[in-house]
Amino acid sequence: LFCLQEHLKEHSLCVFFRNNHFSTMFK
């Protein structure tokens, strides 16, 4: 369970940064 939670956290962080990158690109 803990391992999965860590993985989800990392994944969400990745997605967040990617979205952020796109946002700055289109600004």
CSV table of C-alpha atoms in Angstrom, one decimal:
chain,number,residue,atom,x,y,z
A,1,LEU,CA,0.0,0.0,0.0
A,2,PHE,CA,2.7,2.4,1.0
A,3,CYS,CA,4.7,1.7,-2.2
A,4,LEU,CA,1.6,2.3,-4.3
A,5,GLN,CA,1.0,5.6,-2.5
A,6,GLU,CA,4.6,6.7,-3.2
A,7,HIS,CA,4.2,5.8,-6.8
A,8,LEU,CA,1.0,7.8,-7.1
A,9,LYS,CA,2.6,10.8,-5.5
A,10,GLU,CA,5.5,10.7,-8.0
A,11,HIS,CA,3.1,10.3,-10.9
A,12,SER,CA,1.0,13.2,-9.8
A,13,LEU,CA,4.1,15.3,-9.4
A,14,CYS,CA,5.2,14.4,-12.9
A,15,VAL,CA,1.8,15.3,-14.4
A,16,PHE,CA,1.7,18.5,-12.5
A,17,PHE,CA,5.1,19.6,-13.8
A,18,ARG,CA,4.1,18.6,-17.3
A,19,ASN,CA,0.9,20.6,-17.1
A,20,ASN,CA,2.8,23.5,-15.7
A,21,HIS,CA,5.3,23.4,-18.5
A,22,PHE,CA,2.5,23.4,-21.1
A,23,SER,CA,0.9,26.4,-19.4
A,24,THR,CA,4.1,28.4,-19.5
A,25,MET,CA,4.6,27.5,-23.1
A,26,PHE,CA,1.2,28.8,-24.2
A,27,LYS,CA,1.4,32.0,-22.2
